[in-house]
């Protein structure tokens, strides 16, 4: 991605408003915790690694704007900020992971002076921002050997630069193959109901010069049964200790089809996405979003009034 998904400068968090893509590139400058929480809930910034980094920067924002020299006051402000951010979205474990890392800065030096602690909190968040890019590039390098030349790859949702600090997990593998001189072609599921594949993945890949074709989610089986797809690569929002994986709803169905058709199925994710406290997928909390995303997600009602709606944002693919 040529445009960073998330950046920090002088107490301002700048993000791309992903709800406006692909029609226009709009940057939002966020100066308050409340605005950041709303941006995460409304998917203006989204993707497990990206919201982890955003959460860390949100804590840094609270530290940056803290006034006074009371260490208990700073600690209270930071922990309240972390709690508010942690409540925004329940499934992606990168968010509590990043927030825990920020609060441990306080725990590591309970007697530290306020100016020093503010600086250390901001530095920790910026370290996470840089680390995310480096980790995604390592994921790409590790996955490179899995991608044959002239590969045709199917992906679901968006696990690219927009879902991270700017490079990507699943798409990071594709970018690495492209940068290594391999010819790749991508089929991107549209990803109902909010069309992250059609709106975001297709936009990213086109901007990067990688051929991409968008298909309805329900058409993936057609391609796999015909032998068109060489492999499926997806990201993850939370991985249980046994390898069960929560990702955008529809992923489990793709995995079942891929197995039936003998198509390799890969999950690309950083260690921060693994939740070792949860033994298996049964313990992963699944976010359910408002049914209006199904019935009238883009301004046109497509479901009769009064019909019940079921809108889980994620599903779990058994290992």
PDB file of C-alpha atoms in Angstrom:
ATOM      1  CA  UNK A   1       0.000   0.000   0.000  1.00  0.00           C
ATOM      2  CA  UNK A   2       1.328   3.406  -0.967  1.00  0.00           C
ATOM      3  CA  UNK A   3      -0.880   5.161   1.618  1.00  0.00           C
ATOM      4  CA  UNK A   4      -0.350   4.358   5.321  1.00  0.00           C
ATOM      5  CA  UNK A   5      -3.503   3.122   7.027  1.00  0.00           C
ATOM      6  CA  UNK A   6      -2.717   4.781  10.341  1.00  0.00           C
ATOM      7  CA  UNK A   7      -0.184   7.382  11.443  1.00  0.00           C
ATOM      8  CA  UNK A   8       0.673   9.584  14.425  1.00  0.00           C
ATOM      9  CA  UNK A   9       1.885  13.165  14.565  1.00  0.00           C
ATOM     10  CA  UNK A  10       1.932  15.532  17.532  1.00  0.00           C
ATOM     11  CA  UNK A  11      -1.062  14.130  19.380  1.00  0.00           C
ATOM     12  CA  UNK A  12      -3.137  13.413  16.272  1.00  0.00           C
ATOM     13  CA  UNK A  13      -4.002   9.955  14.933  1.00  0.00           C
ATOM     14  CA  UNK A  14      -4.569  10.036  11.179  1.00  0.00           C
ATOM     15  CA  UNK A  15      -6.506   7.204   9.546  1.00  0.00           C
ATOM     16  CA  UNK A  16      -8.014   6.480   6.165  1.00  0.00           C
ATOM     17  CA  UNK A  17     -11.804   6.430   6.527  1.00  0.00           C
ATOM     18  CA  UNK A  18     -12.407   2.958   5.120  1.00  0.00           C
ATOM     19  CA  UNK A  19     -16.164   3.472   4.939  1.00  0.00           C
ATOM     20  CA  UNK A  20     -15.547   5.951   2.098  1.00  0.00           C
ATOM     21  CA  UNK A  21     -13.517   3.601  -0.090  1.00  0.00           C
ATOM     22  CA  UNK A  22     -13.317   2.938  -2.968  1.00  0.00           C
ATOM     23  CA  UNK A  23     -15.114   6.090  -4.067  1.00  0.00           C
ATOM     24  CA  UNK A  24     -12.790   8.559  -2.391  1.00  0.00           C
ATOM     25  CA  UNK A  25      -9.733   8.658  -0.157  1.00  0.00           C
ATOM     26  CA  UNK A  26     -10.630  10.606   2.978  1.00  0.00           C
ATOM     27  CA  UNK A  27      -8.266  11.062   5.900  1.00  0.00           C
ATOM     28  CA  UNK A  28      -9.594  11.570   9.412  1.00  0.00           C
ATOM     29  CA  UNK A  29      -7.510  13.400  12.008  1.00  0.00           C
ATOM     30  CA  UNK A  30      -8.474  12.071  15.425  1.00  0.00           C
ATOM     31  CA  UNK A  31      -7.647  14.098  18.522  1.00  0.00           C
ATOM     32  CA  UNK A  32      -9.928  12.527  21.128  1.00  0.00           C
ATOM     33  CA  UNK A  33     -10.450   9.087  22.609  1.00  0.00           C
ATOM     34  CA  UNK A  34     -14.193   9.259  21.992  1.00  0.00           C
ATOM     35  CA  UNK A  35     -13.687   9.898  18.276  1.00  0.00           C
ATOM     36  CA  UNK A  36     -11.261   6.989  18.019  1.00  0.00           C
ATOM     37  CA  UNK A  37     -13.668   4.609  19.770  1.00  0.00           C
ATOM     38  CA  UNK A  38     -16.407   5.626  17.336  1.00  0.00           C
ATOM     39  CA  UNK A  39     -14.044   5.124  14.392  1.00  0.00           C
ATOM     40  CA  UNK A  40     -13.278   1.572  15.528  1.00  0.00           C
ATOM     41  CA  UNK A  41     -16.928   0.678  16.186  1.00  0.00           C
ATOM     42  CA  UNK A  42     -18.072   2.093  12.840  1.00  0.00           C
ATOM     43  CA  UNK A  43     -15.269   0.324  10.900  1.00  0.00           C
ATOM     44  CA  UNK A  44     -13.650   3.550   9.765  1.00  0.00           C
ATOM     45  CA  UNK A  45     -10.531   1.742  10.903  1.00  0.00           C
ATOM     46  CA  UNK A  46     -10.763  -2.056  10.882  1.00  0.00           C
ATOM     47  CA  UNK A  47      -8.754  -5.250  10.674  1.00  0.00           C
ATOM     48  CA  UNK A  48      -7.342  -6.988  13.733  1.00  0.00           C
ATOM     49  CA  UNK A  49      -3.746  -5.687  13.531  1.00  0.00           C
ATOM     50  CA  UNK A  50      -4.911  -2.176  12.593  1.00  0.00           C
ATOM     51  CA  UNK A  51      -7.291  -1.833  15.518  1.00  0.00           C
ATOM     52  CA  UNK A  52      -4.586  -3.172  17.821  1.00  0.00           C
ATOM     53  CA  UNK A  53      -2.246  -0.407  16.663  1.00  0.00           C
ATOM     54  CA  UNK A  54      -5.097   2.115  16.807  1.00  0.00           C
ATOM     55  CA  UNK A  55      -5.826   1.067  20.383  1.00  0.00           C
ATOM     56  CA  UNK A  56      -2.192   1.549  21.386  1.00  0.00           C
ATOM     57  CA  UNK A  57      -2.159   4.974  19.755  1.00  0.00           C
ATOM     58  CA  UNK A  58      -5.413   5.780  21.549  1.00  0.00           C
ATOM     59  CA  UNK A  59      -3.701   5.162  24.875  1.00  0.00           C
ATOM     60  CA  UNK A  60      -0.787   7.294  23.662  1.00  0.00           C
ATOM     61  CA  UNK A  61      -3.324   9.995  22.824  1.00  0.00           C
ATOM     62  CA  UNK A  62      -4.618   9.911  26.401  1.00  0.00           C
ATOM     63  CA  UNK A  63      -1.044  10.185  27.685  1.00  0.00           C
ATOM     64  CA  UNK A  64      -0.215  13.022  25.291  1.00  0.00           C
ATOM     65  CA  UNK A  65      -3.168  15.133  26.426  1.00  0.00           C
ATOM     66  CA  UNK A  66      -2.864  14.335  30.150  1.00  0.00           C
ATOM     67  CA  UNK A  67      -2.286  17.464  32.207  1.00  0.00           C
ATOM     68  CA  UNK A  68      -0.801  17.617  35.666  1.00  0.00           C
ATOM     69  CA  UNK A  69       1.889  15.771  37.580  1.00  0.00           C
ATOM     70  CA  UNK A  70      -0.217  13.254  39.515  1.00  0.00           C
ATOM     71  CA  UNK A  71       0.991   9.727  38.862  1.00  0.00           C
ATOM     72  CA  UNK A  72      -2.229   8.155  40.233  1.00  0.00           C
ATOM     73  CA  UNK A  73      -4.163  10.501  37.950  1.00  0.00           C
ATOM     74  CA  UNK A  74      -2.135   9.434  34.924  1.00  0.00           C
ATOM     75  CA  UNK A  75      -2.549   5.757  35.770  1.00  0.00           C
ATOM     76  CA  UNK A  76      -6.298   6.186  36.161  1.00  0.00           C
ATOM     77  CA  UNK A  77      -6.568   8.073  32.863  1.00  0.00           C
ATOM     78  CA  UNK A  78      -4.573   5.450  30.975  1.00  0.00           C
ATOM     79  CA  UNK A  79      -6.490   2.506  32.403  1.00  0.00           C
ATOM     80  CA  UNK A  80      -9.840   4.176  31.713  1.00  0.00           C
ATOM     81  CA  UNK A  81      -8.749   4.829  28.121  1.00  0.00           C
ATOM     82  CA  UNK A  82      -7.675   1.211  27.708  1.00  0.00           C
ATOM     83  CA  UNK A  83     -10.993  -0.006  29.117  1.00  0.00           C
ATOM     84  CA  UNK A  84     -13.019   2.204  26.762  1.00  0.00           C
ATOM     85  CA  UNK A  85     -11.033   1.054  23.743  1.00  0.00           C
ATOM     86  CA  UNK A  86     -11.237  -2.593  24.750  1.00  0.00           C
ATOM     87  CA  UNK A  87     -15.043  -2.361  24.775  1.00  0.00           C
ATOM     88  CA  UNK A  88     -15.301  -1.252  21.146  1.00  0.00           C
ATOM     89  CA  UNK A  89     -15.063  -4.652  19.400  1.00  0.00           C
ATOM     90  CA  UNK A  90     -14.951  -8.064  21.092  1.00  0.00           C
ATOM     91  CA  UNK A  91     -13.530 -10.605  18.632  1.00  0.00           C
ATOM     92  CA  UNK A  92     -10.093  -9.402  17.490  1.00  0.00           C
ATOM     93  CA  UNK A  93      -7.570 -10.247  20.210  1.00  0.00           C
ATOM     94  CA  UNK A  94      -4.939  -7.837  18.857  1.00  0.00           C
ATOM     95  CA  UNK A  95      -6.794  -4.994  20.574  1.00  0.00           C
ATOM     96  CA  UNK A  96      -6.610  -6.303  24.172  1.00  0.00           C
ATOM     97  CA  UNK A  97      -3.092  -7.569  23.426  1.00  0.00           C
ATOM     98  CA  UNK A  98      -1.944  -4.077  22.456  1.00  0.00           C
ATOM     99  CA  UNK A  99      -3.792  -2.414  25.335  1.00  0.00           C
ATOM    100  CA  UNK A 100      -2.251  -4.867  27.786  1.00  0.00           C
ATOM    101  CA  UNK A 101       1.178  -4.033  26.450  1.00  0.00           C
ATOM    102  CA  UNK A 102       0.481  -0.335  27.030  1.00  0.00           C
ATOM    103  CA  UNK A 103      -0.728  -0.746  30.612  1.00  0.00           C
ATOM    104  CA  UNK A 104       2.295  -2.902  31.393  1.00  0.00           C
ATOM    105  CA  UNK A 105       4.429   0.185  30.751  1.00  0.00           C
ATOM    106  CA  UNK A 106       2.783   1.645  33.855  1.00  0.00           C
ATOM    107  CA  UNK A 107       3.131  -1.576  35.829  1.00  0.00           C
ATOM    108  CA  UNK A 108       6.837  -1.835  35.041  1.00  0.00           C
ATOM    109  CA  UNK A 109       7.630   1.472  36.758  1.00  0.00           C
ATOM    110  CA  UNK A 110       5.024   2.371  39.397  1.00  0.00           C
ATOM    111  CA  UNK A 111       7.215   5.171  40.717  1.00  0.00           C
ATOM    112  CA  UNK A 112       8.076   6.760  37.382  1.00  0.00           C
ATOM    113  CA  UNK A 113       7.580  10.488  36.971  1.00  0.00           C
ATOM    114  CA  UNK A 114       4.617  11.631  34.897  1.00  0.00           C
ATOM    115  CA  UNK A 115       6.582  13.333  32.068  1.00  0.00           C
ATOM    116  CA  UNK A 116       8.767  10.260  31.639  1.00  0.00           C
ATOM    117  CA  UNK A 117       5.805   7.875  31.683  1.00  0.00           C
ATOM    118  CA  UNK A 118       3.918   9.935  29.111  1.00  0.00           C
ATOM    119  CA  UNK A 119       6.926   9.806  26.803  1.00  0.00           C
ATOM    120  CA  UNK A 120       7.384   6.071  27.333  1.00  0.00           C
ATOM    121  CA  UNK A 121       3.727   5.335  26.597  1.00  0.00           C
ATOM    122  CA  UNK A 122       3.875   7.265  23.333  1.00  0.00           C
ATOM    123  CA  UNK A 123       7.117   5.544  22.375  1.00  0.00           C
ATOM    124  CA  UNK A 124       5.622   2.111  23.109  1.00  0.00           C
ATOM    125  CA  UNK A 125       2.675   2.804  20.806  1.00  0.00           C
ATOM    126  CA  UNK A 126       4.956   4.037  18.030  1.00  0.00           C
ATOM    127  CA  UNK A 127       7.098   0.933  18.466  1.00  0.00           C
ATOM    128  CA  UNK A 128       3.981  -1.200  17.907  1.00  0.00           C
ATOM    129  CA  UNK A 129       3.156   0.773  14.777  1.00  0.00           C
ATOM    130  CA  UNK A 130       6.613   0.087  13.344  1.00  0.00           C
ATOM    131  CA  UNK A 131       6.665  -3.521  14.529  1.00  0.00           C
ATOM    132  CA  UNK A 132       3.379  -4.284  12.784  1.00  0.00           C
ATOM    133  CA  UNK A 133       4.824  -3.329   9.418  1.00  0.00           C
ATOM    134  CA  UNK A 134       7.955  -5.396  10.053  1.00  0.00           C
ATOM    135  CA  UNK A 135       5.945  -8.418  11.215  1.00  0.00           C
ATOM    136  CA  UNK A 136       3.655  -8.267   8.182  1.00  0.00           C
ATOM    137  CA  UNK A 137       6.659  -8.188   5.878  1.00  0.00           C
ATOM    138  CA  UNK A 138       8.067 -11.247   7.649  1.00  0.00           C
ATOM    139  CA  UNK A 139       4.722 -13.008   7.206  1.00  0.00           C
ATOM    140  CA  UNK A 140       4.977 -12.210   3.503  1.00  0.00           C
ATOM    141  CA  UNK A 141       8.507 -13.591   3.348  1.00  0.00           C
ATOM    142  CA  UNK A 142       7.510 -16.791   5.170  1.00  0.00           C
ATOM    143  CA  UNK A 143       4.529 -17.304   2.884  1.00  0.00           C
ATOM    144  CA  UNK A 144       6.421 -16.632  -0.318  1.00  0.00           C
ATOM    145  CA  UNK A 145       7.455 -20.269  -0.794  1.00  0.00           C
ATOM    146  CA  UNK A 146       3.794 -21.332  -0.730  1.00  0.00           C
ATOM    147  CA  UNK A 147       2.968 -19.289  -3.817  1.00  0.00           C
ATOM    148  CA  UNK A 148       3.886 -20.837  -7.176  1.00  0.00           C
ATOM    149  CA  UNK A 149       4.621 -18.613 -10.139  1.00  0.00           C
ATOM    150  CA  UNK A 150       1.465 -17.791 -12.127  1.00  0.00           C
ATOM    151  CA  UNK A 151      -0.610 -18.566  -9.025  1.00  0.00           C
ATOM    152  CA  UNK A 152      -4.321 -17.884  -8.884  1.00  0.00           C
ATOM    153  CA  UNK A 153      -5.245 -17.045  -5.294  1.00  0.00           C
ATOM    154  CA  UNK A 154      -8.622 -16.674  -3.604  1.00  0.00           C
ATOM    155  CA  UNK A 155      -8.964 -14.398  -0.587  1.00  0.00           C
ATOM    156  CA  UNK A 156     -11.839 -13.319   1.644  1.00  0.00           C
ATOM    157  CA  UNK A 157     -12.577  -9.973   3.300  1.00  0.00           C
ATOM    158  CA  UNK A 158      -9.590  -7.622   3.552  1.00  0.00           C
ATOM    159  CA  UNK A 159      -6.328  -8.651   5.200  1.00  0.00           C
ATOM    160  CA  UNK A 160      -4.077  -6.181   3.451  1.00  0.00           C
ATOM    161  CA  UNK A 161      -2.529  -2.824   4.170  1.00  0.00           C
ATOM    162  CA  UNK A 162      -5.884  -1.398   5.211  1.00  0.00           C
ATOM    163  CA  UNK A 163      -6.232  -4.068   7.904  1.00  0.00           C
ATOM    164  CA  UNK A 164      -2.745  -3.435   9.299  1.00  0.00           C
ATOM    165  CA  UNK A 165      -0.367  -0.489   9.523  1.00  0.00           C
ATOM    166  CA  UNK A 166       0.139  -0.589   5.764  1.00  0.00           C
ATOM    167  CA  UNK A 167       1.348  -3.942   4.334  1.00  0.00           C
ATOM    168  CA  UNK A 168      -0.960  -6.784   5.244  1.00  0.00           C
ATOM    169  CA  UNK A 169      -1.102 -10.383   6.402  1.00  0.00           C
ATOM    170  CA  UNK A 170      -2.890 -12.464   3.753  1.00  0.00           C
ATOM    171  CA  UNK A 171      -2.330  -9.793   1.123  1.00  0.00           C
ATOM    172  CA  UNK A 172       1.176  -9.357   2.512  1.00  0.00           C
ATOM    173  CA  UNK A 173       1.989 -12.817   1.165  1.00  0.00           C
ATOM    174  CA  UNK A 174       0.579 -11.792  -2.207  1.00  0.00           C
ATOM    175  CA  UNK A 175       2.545  -8.525  -2.171  1.00  0.00           C
ATOM    176  CA  UNK A 176       5.731 -10.437  -1.317  1.00  0.00           C
ATOM    177  CA  UNK A 177       5.169 -12.775  -4.271  1.00  0.00           C
ATOM    178  CA  UNK A 178       4.524  -9.821  -6.565  1.00  0.00           C
ATOM    179  CA  UNK A 179       7.649  -8.016  -5.329  1.00  0.00           C
ATOM    180  CA  UNK A 180       9.690 -11.197  -5.879  1.00  0.00           C
ATOM    181  CA  UNK A 181       8.728 -11.137  -9.548  1.00  0.00           C
ATOM    182  CA  UNK A 182       6.126 -13.888  -9.431  1.00  0.00           C
ATOM    183  CA  UNK A 183       3.018 -13.532 -11.543  1.00  0.00           C
ATOM    184  CA  UNK A 184      -0.091 -13.710  -9.369  1.00  0.00           C
ATOM    185  CA  UNK A 185      -3.775 -13.222  -9.991  1.00  0.00           C
ATOM    186  CA  UNK A 186      -6.293 -12.757  -7.198  1.00  0.00           C
ATOM    187  CA  UNK A 187      -9.983 -13.546  -6.881  1.00  0.00           C
ATOM    188  CA  UNK A 188     -11.493 -11.486  -4.057  1.00  0.00           C
ATOM    189  CA  UNK A 189     -14.782 -12.543  -2.494  1.00  0.00           C
ATOM    190  CA  UNK A 190     -17.053  -9.510  -2.245  1.00  0.00           C
ATOM    191  CA  UNK A 191     -17.570 -10.384   1.469  1.00  0.00           C
ATOM    192  CA  UNK A 192     -21.143  -9.684   2.464  1.00  0.00           C
ATOM    193  CA  UNK A 193     -22.669  -7.697   3.996  1.00  0.00           C
ATOM    194  CA  UNK A 194     -20.198  -4.775   4.025  1.00  0.00           C
ATOM    195  CA  UNK A 195     -18.238  -5.797   0.926  1.00  0.00           C
ATOM    196  CA  UNK A 196     -14.739  -5.461   2.352  1.00  0.00           C
ATOM    197  CA  UNK A 197     -13.419  -7.669  -0.435  1.00  0.00           C
ATOM    198  CA  UNK A 198     -15.101  -5.710  -3.208  1.00  0.00           C
ATOM    199  CA  UNK A 199     -14.506  -2.259  -1.730  1.00  0.00           C
ATOM    200  CA  UNK A 200     -11.150  -2.612   0.021  1.00  0.00           C
ATOM    201  CA  UNK A 201      -9.203  -5.636  -1.231  1.00  0.00           C
ATOM    202  CA  UNK A 202      -9.978  -4.900  -4.875  1.00  0.00           C
ATOM    203  CA  UNK A 203      -8.988  -1.258  -4.365  1.00  0.00           C
ATOM    204  CA  UNK A 204      -5.707  -2.179  -2.664  1.00  0.00           C
ATOM    205  CA  UNK A 205      -4.688  -4.725  -5.261  1.00  0.00           C
ATOM    206  CA  UNK A 206      -5.577  -2.497  -8.182  1.00  0.00           C
ATOM    207  CA  UNK A 207      -3.561   0.343  -6.644  1.00  0.00           C
ATOM    208  CA  UNK A 208      -0.641  -2.094  -6.288  1.00  0.00           C
ATOM    209  CA  UNK A 209      -0.828  -3.268  -9.899  1.00  0.00           C
ATOM    210  CA  UNK A 210      -1.922  -6.822  -9.062  1.00  0.00           C
ATOM    211  CA  UNK A 211      -4.693  -8.301 -11.253  1.00  0.00           C
ATOM    212  CA  UNK A 212      -7.860  -8.843  -9.221  1.00  0.00           C
ATOM    213  CA  UNK A 213     -11.333 -10.146 -10.015  1.00  0.00           C
ATOM    214  CA  UNK A 214     -14.260  -9.730  -7.606  1.00  0.00           C
ATOM    215  CA  UNK A 215     -16.814 -12.518  -7.257  1.00  0.00           C
ATOM    216  CA  UNK A 216     -19.910 -13.144  -5.172  1.00  0.00           C
ATOM    217  CA  UNK A 217     -19.115 -15.103  -2.018  1.00  0.00           C
ATOM    218  CA  UNK A 218     -21.337 -17.931  -3.224  1.00  0.00           C
ATOM    219  CA  UNK A 219     -19.357 -18.278  -6.474  1.00  0.00           C
ATOM    220  CA  UNK A 220     -16.116 -19.414  -4.817  1.00  0.00           C
ATOM    221  CA  UNK A 221     -17.087 -23.080  -5.029  1.00  0.00           C
ATOM    222  CA  UNK A 222     -17.457 -22.799  -8.803  1.00  0.00           C
ATOM    223  CA  UNK A 223     -13.831 -21.732  -9.187  1.00  0.00           C
ATOM    224  CA  UNK A 224     -12.474 -24.325  -6.780  1.00  0.00           C
ATOM    225  CA  UNK A 225     -14.405 -27.210  -8.346  1.00  0.00           C
ATOM    226  CA  UNK A 226     -13.083 -26.198 -11.777  1.00  0.00           C
ATOM    227  CA  UNK A 227      -9.505 -26.271 -10.490  1.00  0.00           C
ATOM    228  CA  UNK A 228      -8.948 -22.573 -11.155  1.00  0.00           C
ATOM    229  CA  UNK A 229      -7.726 -21.721  -7.642  1.00  0.00           C
ATOM    230  CA  UNK A 230      -4.208 -22.732  -6.563  1.00  0.00           C
ATOM    231  CA  UNK A 231      -4.680 -21.730  -2.929  1.00  0.00           C
ATOM    232  CA  UNK A 232      -6.837 -19.750  -0.515  1.00  0.00           C
ATOM    233  CA  UNK A 233      -5.187 -17.224   1.818  1.00  0.00           C
ATOM    234  CA  UNK A 234      -7.099 -15.437   4.576  1.00  0.00           C
ATOM    235  CA  UNK A 235      -6.261 -13.409   7.645  1.00  0.00           C
ATOM    236  CA  UNK A 236      -7.493 -13.943  11.200  1.00  0.00           C
ATOM    237  CA  UNK A 237      -8.990 -11.948  14.052  1.00  0.00           C
ATOM    238  CA  UNK A 238      -8.340 -14.450  16.828  1.00  0.00           C
ATOM    239  CA  UNK A 239      -6.670 -17.861  16.837  1.00  0.00           C
ATOM    240  CA  UNK A 240      -7.257 -20.232  19.756  1.00  0.00           C
ATOM    241  CA  UNK A 241      -4.438 -22.237  21.328  1.00  0.00           C
ATOM    242  CA  UNK A 242      -5.366 -25.327  19.285  1.00  0.00           C
ATOM    243  CA  UNK A 243      -5.391 -23.447  15.965  1.00  0.00           C
ATOM    244  CA  UNK A 244      -9.137 -22.845  15.610  1.00  0.00           C
ATOM    245  CA  UNK A 245      -9.430 -19.525  13.787  1.00  0.00           C
ATOM    246  CA  UNK A 246     -11.983 -16.728  13.922  1.00  0.00           C
ATOM    247  CA  UNK A 247     -12.102 -14.657  10.763  1.00  0.00           C
ATOM    248  CA  UNK A 248     -14.666 -12.760   8.724  1.00  0.00           C
ATOM    249  CA  UNK A 249     -17.935 -14.667   8.459  1.00  0.00           C
ATOM    250  CA  UNK A 250     -17.856 -16.978   5.445  1.00  0.00           C
ATOM    251  CA  UNK A 251     -14.301 -18.151   6.053  1.00  0.00           C
ATOM    252  CA  UNK A 252     -15.375 -21.484   7.530  1.00  0.00           C
ATOM    253  CA  UNK A 253     -17.472 -22.276   4.470  1.00  0.00           C
ATOM    254  CA  UNK A 254     -14.533 -21.494   2.199  1.00  0.00           C
ATOM    255  CA  UNK A 255     -12.317 -23.825   4.224  1.00  0.00           C
ATOM    256  CA  UNK A 256     -14.838 -26.655   3.903  1.00  0.00           C
ATOM    257  CA  UNK A 257     -15.072 -26.167   0.136  1.00  0.00           C
ATOM    258  CA  UNK A 258     -11.290 -25.921  -0.211  1.00  0.00           C
ATOM    259  CA  UNK A 259     -10.802 -29.176   1.681  1.00  0.00           C
ATOM    260  CA  UNK A 260     -13.423 -30.934  -0.450  1.00  0.00           C
ATOM    261  CA  UNK A 261     -11.727 -29.698  -3.634  1.00  0.00           C
ATOM    262  CA  UNK A 262      -8.166 -30.371  -2.495  1.00  0.00           C
ATOM    263  CA  UNK A 263      -7.196 -26.685  -2.537  1.00  0.00           C
ATOM    264  CA  UNK A 264      -4.551 -25.578   0.011  1.00  0.00           C
ATOM    265  CA  UNK A 265      -6.005 -23.208   2.612  1.00  0.00           C
ATOM    266  CA  UNK A 266      -3.662 -20.875   4.509  1.00  0.00           C
ATOM    267  CA  UNK A 267      -4.163 -18.454   7.405  1.00  0.00           C
ATOM    268  CA  UNK A 268      -1.693 -15.564   7.615  1.00  0.00           C
ATOM    269  CA  UNK A 269      -1.518 -13.819  10.989  1.00  0.00           C
ATOM    270  CA  UNK A 270       0.940 -12.405  13.534  1.00  0.00           C
ATOM    271  CA  UNK A 271       1.552 -13.977  16.940  1.00  0.00           C
ATOM    272  CA  UNK A 272      -0.473 -11.145  18.504  1.00  0.00           C
ATOM    273  CA  UNK A 273      -3.575 -12.737  16.932  1.00  0.00           C
ATOM    274  CA  UNK A 274      -3.058 -15.993  18.855  1.00  0.00           C
ATOM    275  CA  UNK A 275      -4.969 -16.122  22.142  1.00  0.00           C
ATOM    276  CA  UNK A 276      -3.270 -18.803  24.217  1.00  0.00           C
ATOM    277  CA  UNK A 277      -5.806 -18.276  27.028  1.00  0.00           C
ATOM    278  CA  UNK A 278      -8.572 -19.835  24.902  1.00  0.00           C
ATOM    279  CA  UNK A 279      -8.095 -23.588  24.335  1.00  0.00           C
ATOM    280  CA  UNK A 280     -10.333 -23.834  21.266  1.00  0.00           C
ATOM    281  CA  UNK A 281     -12.729 -21.938  19.066  1.00  0.00           C
ATOM    282  CA  UNK A 282     -15.717 -22.502  21.333  1.00  0.00           C
ATOM    283  CA  UNK A 283     -14.333 -19.822  23.638  1.00  0.00           C
ATOM    284  CA  UNK A 284     -13.866 -17.126  20.999  1.00  0.00           C
ATOM    285  CA  UNK A 285     -16.443 -14.324  21.400  1.00  0.00           C
ATOM    286  CA  UNK A 286     -18.220 -13.624  18.121  1.00  0.00           C
ATOM    287  CA  UNK A 287     -19.363 -10.073  17.491  1.00  0.00           C
ATOM    288  CA  UNK A 288     -22.917  -9.694  16.199  1.00  0.00           C
ATOM    289  CA  UNK A 289     -23.512  -6.437  14.390  1.00  0.00           C
ATOM    290  CA  UNK A 290     -26.692  -4.539  13.661  1.00  0.00           C
ATOM    291  CA  UNK A 291     -28.978  -6.211  11.148  1.00  0.00           C
ATOM    292  CA  UNK A 292     -29.277  -2.986   9.185  1.00  0.00           C
ATOM    293  CA  UNK A 293     -25.917  -3.849   7.617  1.00  0.00           C
ATOM    294  CA  UNK A 294     -27.712  -6.718   5.855  1.00  0.00           C
ATOM    295  CA  UNK A 295     -31.044  -5.056   5.178  1.00  0.00           C
ATOM    296  CA  UNK A 296     -29.874  -1.639   4.016  1.00  0.00           C
ATOM    297  CA  UNK A 297     -26.098  -1.569   4.227  1.00  0.00           C
ATOM    298  CA  UNK A 298     -25.626   0.887   1.365  1.00  0.00           C
ATOM    299  CA  UNK A 299     -28.811   2.916   1.529  1.00  0.00           C
ATOM    300  CA  UNK A 300     -31.211   0.639  -0.361  1.00  0.00           C
ATOM    301  CA  UNK A 301     -33.559  -1.644   1.569  1.00  0.00           C
ATOM    302  CA  UNK A 302     -33.168  -5.233   0.296  1.00  0.00           C
ATOM    303  CA  UNK A 303     -35.069  -7.148   2.998  1.00  0.00           C
ATOM    304  CA  UNK A 304     -38.809  -6.783   3.730  1.00  0.00           C
ATOM    305  CA  UNK A 305     -39.623  -4.800   6.866  1.00  0.00           C
ATOM    306  CA  UNK A 306     -40.153  -6.985   9.919  1.00  0.00           C
ATOM    307  CA  UNK A 307     -38.048  -9.943   8.751  1.00  0.00           C
ATOM    308  CA  UNK A 308     -35.553 -10.978  11.477  1.00  0.00           C
ATOM    309  CA  UNK A 309     -31.869 -10.522  10.656  1.00  0.00           C
ATOM    310  CA  UNK A 310     -28.814 -12.490  11.824  1.00  0.00           C
ATOM    311  CA  UNK A 311     -25.497 -10.718  11.346  1.00  0.00           C
ATOM    312  CA  UNK A 312     -22.451 -12.364  12.954  1.00  0.00           C
ATOM    313  CA  UNK A 313     -19.302 -10.549  11.894  1.00  0.00           C
ATOM    314  CA  UNK A 314     -17.095 -13.638  12.211  1.00  0.00           C
ATOM    315  CA  UNK A 315     -17.139 -17.418  12.183  1.00  0.00           C
ATOM    316  CA  UNK A 316     -14.718 -20.013  13.513  1.00  0.00           C
ATOM    317  CA  UNK A 317     -12.845 -22.427  11.262  1.00  0.00           C
ATOM    318  CA  UNK A 318     -11.762 -25.591  13.136  1.00  0.00           C
ATOM    319  CA  UNK A 319      -8.066 -26.375  12.893  1.00  0.00           C
TER     320      UNK A 319
END
